[in-house]
XYZ file of C-alpha atoms in Angstrom:
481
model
C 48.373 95.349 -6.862
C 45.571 96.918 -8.950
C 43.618 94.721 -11.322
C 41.479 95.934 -14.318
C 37.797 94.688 -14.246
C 36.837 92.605 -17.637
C 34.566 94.454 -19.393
C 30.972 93.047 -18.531
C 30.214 91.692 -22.224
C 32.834 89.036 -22.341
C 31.517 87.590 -19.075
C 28.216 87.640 -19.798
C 28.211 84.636 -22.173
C 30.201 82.219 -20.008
C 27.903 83.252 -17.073
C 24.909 82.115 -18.797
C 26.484 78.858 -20.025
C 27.397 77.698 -16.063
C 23.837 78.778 -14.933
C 22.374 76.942 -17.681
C 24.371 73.372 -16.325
C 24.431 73.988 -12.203
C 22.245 71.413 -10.899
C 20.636 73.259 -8.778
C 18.699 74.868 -11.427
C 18.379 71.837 -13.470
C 14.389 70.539 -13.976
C 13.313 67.667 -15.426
C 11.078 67.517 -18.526
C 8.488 64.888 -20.136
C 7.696 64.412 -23.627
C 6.885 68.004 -25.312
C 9.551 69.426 -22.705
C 6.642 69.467 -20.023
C 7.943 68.877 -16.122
C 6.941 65.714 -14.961
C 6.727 66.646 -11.494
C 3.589 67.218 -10.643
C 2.817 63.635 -12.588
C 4.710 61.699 -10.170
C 3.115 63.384 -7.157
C -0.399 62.277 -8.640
C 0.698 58.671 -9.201
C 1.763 59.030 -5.602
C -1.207 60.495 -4.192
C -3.739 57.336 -5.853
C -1.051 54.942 -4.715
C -1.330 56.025 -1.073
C -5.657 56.130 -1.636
C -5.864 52.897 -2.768
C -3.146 51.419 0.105
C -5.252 52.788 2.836
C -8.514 51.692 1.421
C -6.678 48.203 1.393
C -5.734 48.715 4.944
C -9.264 49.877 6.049
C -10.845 46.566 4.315
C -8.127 44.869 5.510
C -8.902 46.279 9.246
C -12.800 45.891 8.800
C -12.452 42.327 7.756
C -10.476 41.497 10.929
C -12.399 42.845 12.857
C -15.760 41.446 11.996
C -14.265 37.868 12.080
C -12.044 38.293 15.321
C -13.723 40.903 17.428
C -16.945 38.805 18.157
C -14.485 36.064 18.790
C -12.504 37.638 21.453
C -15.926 39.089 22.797
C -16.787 35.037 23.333
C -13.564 34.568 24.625
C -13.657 37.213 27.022
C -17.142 35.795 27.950
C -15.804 32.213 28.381
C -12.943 32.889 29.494
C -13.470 33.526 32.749
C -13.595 29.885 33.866
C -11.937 26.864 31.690
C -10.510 23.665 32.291
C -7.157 23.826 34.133
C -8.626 26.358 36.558
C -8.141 25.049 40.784
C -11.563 25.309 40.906
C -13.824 22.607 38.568
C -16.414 24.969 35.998
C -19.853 24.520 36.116
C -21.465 22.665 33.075
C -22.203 24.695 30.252
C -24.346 22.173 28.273
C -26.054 19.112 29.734
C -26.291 15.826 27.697
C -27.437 13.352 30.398
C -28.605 10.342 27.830
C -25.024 10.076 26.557
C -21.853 8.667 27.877
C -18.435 9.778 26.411
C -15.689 6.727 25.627
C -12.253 6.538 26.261
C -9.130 4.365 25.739
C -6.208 5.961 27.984
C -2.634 4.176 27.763
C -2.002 5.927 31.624
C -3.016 8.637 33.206
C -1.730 11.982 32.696
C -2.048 15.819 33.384
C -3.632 16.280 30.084
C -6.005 13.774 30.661
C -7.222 15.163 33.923
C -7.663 18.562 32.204
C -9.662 16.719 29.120
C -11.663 14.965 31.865
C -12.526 18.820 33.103
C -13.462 19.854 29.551
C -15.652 17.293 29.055
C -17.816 17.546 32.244
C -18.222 21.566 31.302
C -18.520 21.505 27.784
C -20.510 18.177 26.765
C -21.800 17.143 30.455
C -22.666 13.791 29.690
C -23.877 11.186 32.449
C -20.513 9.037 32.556
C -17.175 9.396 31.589
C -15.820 5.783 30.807
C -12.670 5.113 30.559
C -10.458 1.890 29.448
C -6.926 1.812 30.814
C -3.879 -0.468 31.288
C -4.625 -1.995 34.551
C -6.642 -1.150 37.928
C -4.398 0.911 39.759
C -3.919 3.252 35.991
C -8.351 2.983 36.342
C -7.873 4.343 40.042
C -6.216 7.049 39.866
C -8.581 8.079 36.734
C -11.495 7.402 38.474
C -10.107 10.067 41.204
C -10.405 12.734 38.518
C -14.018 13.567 38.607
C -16.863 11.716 39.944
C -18.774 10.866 37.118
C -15.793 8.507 35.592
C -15.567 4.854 35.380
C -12.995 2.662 34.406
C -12.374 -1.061 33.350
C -8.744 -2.848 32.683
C -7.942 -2.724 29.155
C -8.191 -6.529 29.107
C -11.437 -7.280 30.716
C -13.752 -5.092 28.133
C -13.836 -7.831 25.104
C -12.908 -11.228 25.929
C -10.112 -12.577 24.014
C -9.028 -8.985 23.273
C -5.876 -8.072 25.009
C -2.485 -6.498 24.707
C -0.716 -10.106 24.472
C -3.250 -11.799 22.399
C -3.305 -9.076 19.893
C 0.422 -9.030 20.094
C 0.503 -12.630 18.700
C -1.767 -12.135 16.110
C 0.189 -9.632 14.787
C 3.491 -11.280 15.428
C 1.698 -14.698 13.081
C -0.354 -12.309 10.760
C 2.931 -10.462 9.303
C 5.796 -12.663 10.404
C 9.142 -11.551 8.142
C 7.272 -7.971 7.444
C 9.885 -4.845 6.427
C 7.730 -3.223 8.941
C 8.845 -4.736 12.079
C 11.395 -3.970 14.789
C 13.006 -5.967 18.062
C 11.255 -6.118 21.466
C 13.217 -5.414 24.818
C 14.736 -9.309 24.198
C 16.225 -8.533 20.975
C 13.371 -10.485 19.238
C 12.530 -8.882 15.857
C 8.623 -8.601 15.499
C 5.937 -6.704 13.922
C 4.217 -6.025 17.308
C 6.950 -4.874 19.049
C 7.543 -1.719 16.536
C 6.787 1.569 17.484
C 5.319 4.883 16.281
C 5.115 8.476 17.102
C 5.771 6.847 20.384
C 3.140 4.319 20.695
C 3.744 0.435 20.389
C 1.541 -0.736 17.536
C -0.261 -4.011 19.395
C -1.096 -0.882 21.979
C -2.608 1.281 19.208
C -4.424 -1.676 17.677
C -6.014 -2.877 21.006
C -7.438 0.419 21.456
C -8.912 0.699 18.088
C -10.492 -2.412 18.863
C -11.465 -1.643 22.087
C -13.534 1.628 21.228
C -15.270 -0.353 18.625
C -16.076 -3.796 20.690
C -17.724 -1.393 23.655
C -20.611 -1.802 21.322
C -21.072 -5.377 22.395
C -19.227 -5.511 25.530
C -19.751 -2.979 27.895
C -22.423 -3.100 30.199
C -25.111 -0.037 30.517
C -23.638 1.938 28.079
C -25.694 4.347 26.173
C -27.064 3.597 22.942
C -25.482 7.153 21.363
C -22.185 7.474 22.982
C -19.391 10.064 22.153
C -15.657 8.585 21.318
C -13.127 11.183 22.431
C -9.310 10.359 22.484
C -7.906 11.217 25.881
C -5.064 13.796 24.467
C -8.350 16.657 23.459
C -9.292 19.066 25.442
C -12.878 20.486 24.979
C -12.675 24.232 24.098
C -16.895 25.591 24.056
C -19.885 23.241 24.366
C -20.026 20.192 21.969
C -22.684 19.417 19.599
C -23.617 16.125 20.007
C -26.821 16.250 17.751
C -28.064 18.663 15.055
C -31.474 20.690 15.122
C -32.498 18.888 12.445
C -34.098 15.357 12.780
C -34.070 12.213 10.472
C -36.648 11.691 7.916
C -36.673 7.978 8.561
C -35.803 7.618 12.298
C -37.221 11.119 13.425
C -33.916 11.393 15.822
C -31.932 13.922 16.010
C -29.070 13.964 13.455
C -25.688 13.608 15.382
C -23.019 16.263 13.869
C -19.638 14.683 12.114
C -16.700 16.588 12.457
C -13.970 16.453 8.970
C -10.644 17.731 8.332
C -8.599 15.053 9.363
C -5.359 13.436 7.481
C -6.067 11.038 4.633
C -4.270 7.970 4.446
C -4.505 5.628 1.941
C -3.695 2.399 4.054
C -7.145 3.261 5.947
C -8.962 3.008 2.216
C -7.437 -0.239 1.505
C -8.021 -2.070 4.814
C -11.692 -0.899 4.619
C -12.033 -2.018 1.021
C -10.884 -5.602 2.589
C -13.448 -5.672 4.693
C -16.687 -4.597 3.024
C -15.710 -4.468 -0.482
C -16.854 -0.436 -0.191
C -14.736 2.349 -0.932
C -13.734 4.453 1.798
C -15.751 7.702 1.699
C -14.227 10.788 2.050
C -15.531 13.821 3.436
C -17.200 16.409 1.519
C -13.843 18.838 1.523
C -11.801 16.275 0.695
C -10.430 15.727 4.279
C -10.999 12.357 5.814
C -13.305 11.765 9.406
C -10.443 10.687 11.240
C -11.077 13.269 13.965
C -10.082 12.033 17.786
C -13.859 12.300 18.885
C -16.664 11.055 17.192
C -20.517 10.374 17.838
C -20.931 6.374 17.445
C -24.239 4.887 17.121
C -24.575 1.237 18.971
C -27.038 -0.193 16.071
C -24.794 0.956 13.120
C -21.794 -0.074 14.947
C -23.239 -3.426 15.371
C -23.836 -3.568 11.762
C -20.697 -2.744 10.761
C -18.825 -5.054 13.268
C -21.171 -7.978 11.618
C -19.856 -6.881 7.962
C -16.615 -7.015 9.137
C -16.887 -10.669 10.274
C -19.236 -11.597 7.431
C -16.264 -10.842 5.239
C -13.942 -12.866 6.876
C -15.582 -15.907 7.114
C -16.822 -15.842 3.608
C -12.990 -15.271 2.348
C -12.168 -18.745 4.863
C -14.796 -20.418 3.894
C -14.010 -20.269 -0.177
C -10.337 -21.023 0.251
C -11.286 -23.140 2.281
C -13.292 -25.491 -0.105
C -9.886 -25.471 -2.054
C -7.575 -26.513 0.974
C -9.537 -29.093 3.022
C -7.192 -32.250 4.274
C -7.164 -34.671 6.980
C -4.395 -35.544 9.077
C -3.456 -38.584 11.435
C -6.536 -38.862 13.989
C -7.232 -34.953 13.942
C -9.180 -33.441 11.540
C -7.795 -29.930 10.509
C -8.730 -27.248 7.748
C -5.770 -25.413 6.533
C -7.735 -21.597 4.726
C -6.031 -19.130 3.546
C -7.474 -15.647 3.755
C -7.552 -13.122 0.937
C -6.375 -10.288 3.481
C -2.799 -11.810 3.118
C -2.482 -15.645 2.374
C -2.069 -16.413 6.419
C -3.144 -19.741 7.071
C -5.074 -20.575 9.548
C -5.655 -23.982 11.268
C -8.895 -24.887 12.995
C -9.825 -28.141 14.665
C -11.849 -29.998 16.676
C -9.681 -29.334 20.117
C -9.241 -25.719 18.997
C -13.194 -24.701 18.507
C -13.040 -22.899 21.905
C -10.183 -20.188 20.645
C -9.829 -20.618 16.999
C -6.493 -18.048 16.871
C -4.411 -17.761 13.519
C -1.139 -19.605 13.596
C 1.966 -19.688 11.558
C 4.548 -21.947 13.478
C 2.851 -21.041 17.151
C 1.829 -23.770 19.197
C -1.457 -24.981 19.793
C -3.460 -23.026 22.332
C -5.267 -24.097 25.362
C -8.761 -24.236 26.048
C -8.560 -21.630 28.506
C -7.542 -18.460 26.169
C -10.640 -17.003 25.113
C -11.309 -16.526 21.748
C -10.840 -13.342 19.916
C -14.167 -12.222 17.630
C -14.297 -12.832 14.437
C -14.511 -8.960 13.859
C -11.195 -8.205 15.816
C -9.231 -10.540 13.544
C -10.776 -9.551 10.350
C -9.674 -6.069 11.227
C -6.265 -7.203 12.248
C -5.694 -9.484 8.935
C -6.863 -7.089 6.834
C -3.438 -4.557 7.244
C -1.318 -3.580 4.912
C 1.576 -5.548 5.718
C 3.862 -2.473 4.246
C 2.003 -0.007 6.308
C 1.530 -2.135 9.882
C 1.760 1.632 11.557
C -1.381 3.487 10.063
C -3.313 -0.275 9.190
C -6.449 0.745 9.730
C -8.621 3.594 11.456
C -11.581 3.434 13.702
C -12.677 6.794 13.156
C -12.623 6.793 9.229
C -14.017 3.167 9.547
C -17.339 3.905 11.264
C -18.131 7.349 9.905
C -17.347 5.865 6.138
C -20.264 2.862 6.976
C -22.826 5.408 8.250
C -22.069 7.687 5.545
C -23.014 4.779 2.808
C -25.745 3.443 4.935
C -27.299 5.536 7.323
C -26.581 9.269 5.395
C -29.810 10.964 6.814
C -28.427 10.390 10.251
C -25.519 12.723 10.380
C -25.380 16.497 9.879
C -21.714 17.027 8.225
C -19.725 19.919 9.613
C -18.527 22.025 6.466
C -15.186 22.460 7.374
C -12.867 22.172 10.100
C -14.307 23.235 13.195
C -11.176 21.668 15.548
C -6.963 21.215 15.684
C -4.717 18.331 16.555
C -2.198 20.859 17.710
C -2.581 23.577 20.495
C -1.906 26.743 19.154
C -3.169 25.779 15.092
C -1.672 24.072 12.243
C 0.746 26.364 11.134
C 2.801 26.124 14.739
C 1.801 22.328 14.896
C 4.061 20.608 17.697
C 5.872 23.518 18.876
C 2.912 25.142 20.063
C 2.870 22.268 23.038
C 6.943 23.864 23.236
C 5.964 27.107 23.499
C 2.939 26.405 26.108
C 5.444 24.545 27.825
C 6.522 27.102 30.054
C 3.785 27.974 31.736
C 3.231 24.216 32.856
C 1.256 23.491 36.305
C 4.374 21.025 36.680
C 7.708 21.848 36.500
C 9.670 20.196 33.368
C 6.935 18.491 31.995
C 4.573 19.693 29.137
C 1.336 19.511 31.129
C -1.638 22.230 29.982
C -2.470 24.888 32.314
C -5.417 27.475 31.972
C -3.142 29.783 30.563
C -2.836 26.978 27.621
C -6.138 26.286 27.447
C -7.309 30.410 27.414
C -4.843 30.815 24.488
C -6.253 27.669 22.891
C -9.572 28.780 22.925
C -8.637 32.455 21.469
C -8.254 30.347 18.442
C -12.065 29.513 18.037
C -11.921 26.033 17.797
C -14.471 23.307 19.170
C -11.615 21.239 20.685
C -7.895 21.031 20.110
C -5.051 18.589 21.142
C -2.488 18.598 23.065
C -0.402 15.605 22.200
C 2.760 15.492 23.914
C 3.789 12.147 22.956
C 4.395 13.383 20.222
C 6.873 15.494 21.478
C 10.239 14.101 22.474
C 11.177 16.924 24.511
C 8.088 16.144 26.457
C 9.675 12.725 28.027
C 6.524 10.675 27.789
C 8.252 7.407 27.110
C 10.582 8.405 29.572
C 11.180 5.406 31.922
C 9.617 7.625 35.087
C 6.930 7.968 33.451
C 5.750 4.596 32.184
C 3.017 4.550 34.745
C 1.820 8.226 35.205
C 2.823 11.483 33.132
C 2.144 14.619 35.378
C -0.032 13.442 37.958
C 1.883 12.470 41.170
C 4.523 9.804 41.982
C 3.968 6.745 40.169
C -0.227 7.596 39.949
């Protein structure tokens, strides 16, 4: 079949009209019917400049701040605390002795004791733990640590007799739980896994070694047994006192503020708690402590509590049958306590507890001041020995201390922002199987971080099993010890 070809006019219109809409020849067009094309490309072109010019600063600042870092690390890294073999000392402070209260023994604490010979050196680790065979196998660690039972340090300061003050202090408290005979007292409640007379007793123990035990260094070092030394410690500043002409000690800051420290402080000195200069309290697991201003502050704390019984007790003095008692009533929390003739030897608070014998020693005056002056809403964070202490030199002894500007150290392994997992995460590479003890892997990856010292709390952890009833003796360091 033979078709006849349309003449080439009449197609010649439509033609142009399709070529005019096919997208493929379509083009876009700004404002005056100019393409925008090559406008976008431009705005692309800057956008990608100023991105990698971000990245490059971004890259430069890294490394400036990290590179030198891992350099140290690399440097220091090559023996730490956890390794078989013990480090050699990398600082020497022979003049000091470093202070610690240890519930039992553990695997971190034998790696803290390691940490503390290499990085601060000083002439005697002394430790304070639950009994003699907990101070055995401590002493075993290293050779430069000593121990003493927990209650031989202070007389009249032990588990059970700050136990009973407690229990007559804050009697009917909202803050108390039962003991392991279904008794409901404030003692007998527990924190973070800690009993509170235990966290008490050790407050007051690291304060009372002041007074009470023998040879120790006039500038000692307070360092909780859960931190682990991560690069030699400053224990004094290169700058010296303008009244003394010592050596300023560095104070570490950044730890947590609680108000129920302020107001137990307050009780006892009538001073404000001061914070430190970033806002950040002192409360900071290791601490420089100066024998003279402790002493001071120990007598301020009794000063206050006698003055406070000795006013109400103008108001409240009786007589009764042959014995001659004085009922006072202390501001700290309208306790009464009774005090006679018979009792002069122990003079203990009592609410409805019978009267003591002449063979308990007495507790100081500055132990129950501290006690008494709780919060009886916040018996688990009373009172702090760390915030305490650094808030009476600050007020009266300022020139002494060189302040750290910011926070040079971390409660938790592997930084803040992990917190208690990082001890989770470390976990695996444990020296003993199933339990969350640090190795020198840990402590390598711990020091990457650039801190001065970091913690490794693990009871804290409840995956961990510190309370665990194997472990009420030892955690991590053989069968039983």
């Amino acid at each position: 079949r033979v078709y006849a070809s349309r003449p080439a006019m009449a197609s010649t219109g439509r033609s142009h009209v399709l070529a005019r809409a096919s997208p493929s020849r379509a083009r876009a067009r700004g404002k005056g019917g100019r393409s925008t094309g090559t406008g976008r490309s431009g705005e692309r072109g800057v956008a990608a400049l100023l991105l990698l010019g971000v990245t490059a600063l971004a890259i430069s600042g890294l490394t400036s701040t990290y590179l030198p870092r891992l350099v140290v690390w690399r440097q220091g890294a090559s023996c730490v605390p956890g390794d078989e073999t013990p480090c050699p000392p990398e600082t020497h402070h022979p003049d000091i002795d470093v202070v610690s209260v240890a519930v039992k023994p553990t695997c971190v604490t034998r790696v803290a004791i390691a940490s503390i010979n290499q990085y601060v050196a000083p002439r005697f680790i002394r430790f304070v733990s639950a009994d003699a065979d907990a101070c055995a196998a401590l002493v075993a660690m290293a050779r430069n640590v000593r121990c003493t039972p927990q209650d031989e340090v202070i007389p009249g300061v032990t588990k059970d007799a700050v136990k009973r003050e407690l229990d007559s202090l804050y009697h009917g408290s909202r803050t108390t739980e039962r003991d392991s005979k279904g008794t409901k007292t404030p003692s007998s409640a527990s924190y973070l896994g800690r009993e509170r007379a235990g966290w008490y007793l050790q407050q007051l123990i690291k304060l009372g070694v002041a007074r009470h035990l023998p040879d120790l260094t006039s500038t000692f070092v307070v360092w909780d047994p859960d931190m682990i030394a991560l690069e030699p410690f400053k224990v004094f500043s290169a700058e010296r006192s303008g009244k003394t002409g010592k050596e300023r000690v560095i104070r570490h800051v950044g730890g947590y503020t609680i108000r129920s420290y302020e107001d137990a402080y307050e009780r006892l000195t009538n001073e404000p708690l001061v914070a430190a200069p970033d806002g950040s309290s002192y409360v900071t697991h290791a601490m420089t402590f100066e024998r003279a201003f402790l002493e001071e502050m120990l007598g301020a704390f009794a000063d206050a509590w006698e003055d406070s019984v000795r006013t109400r007790a103008d108001v409240l003095a009786k007589k009764a049958n042959a014995r001659r008692e004085t009922e006072r009533v202390t501001s700290f929390g309208a306790e009464t306590v009774k005090r006679s003739e018979e009792e002069d030897a122990t003079f203990v608070l009592s609410r409805g507890e019978s009267a003591p014998t002449k063979t308990r020693a007495r507790m100081p005056t500055w132990a129950r001041a501290i006690l008494a002056s709780l919060d009886p809403e916040h018996l688990d964070l009373g009172f702090s020995e760390y915030a305490s202490y650094a808030s009476w030199v600050a007020t009266h002894h300022p020139e002494t201390v060189e302040v750290v500007p910011h926070r040079a150290w971390t409660r938790h392994p592997l930084g803040p922002m992990l917190g208690s997992s990082g001890i989770r995460i470390l976990r695996r590479w444990s020296p003993v199987p199933n339990l969350c003890c640090p190795s020198a892997f840990a402590v390598r990856a711990m020091k990457l971080l650039g801190y001065s010292y970091g913690g490794f709390e693990v009871g804290h952890v409840a995956s961990c099993g510190y309370d665990k009833p194997e472990h009420e003796r030892a955690y991590g360091v053989g069968d039983g010890f």
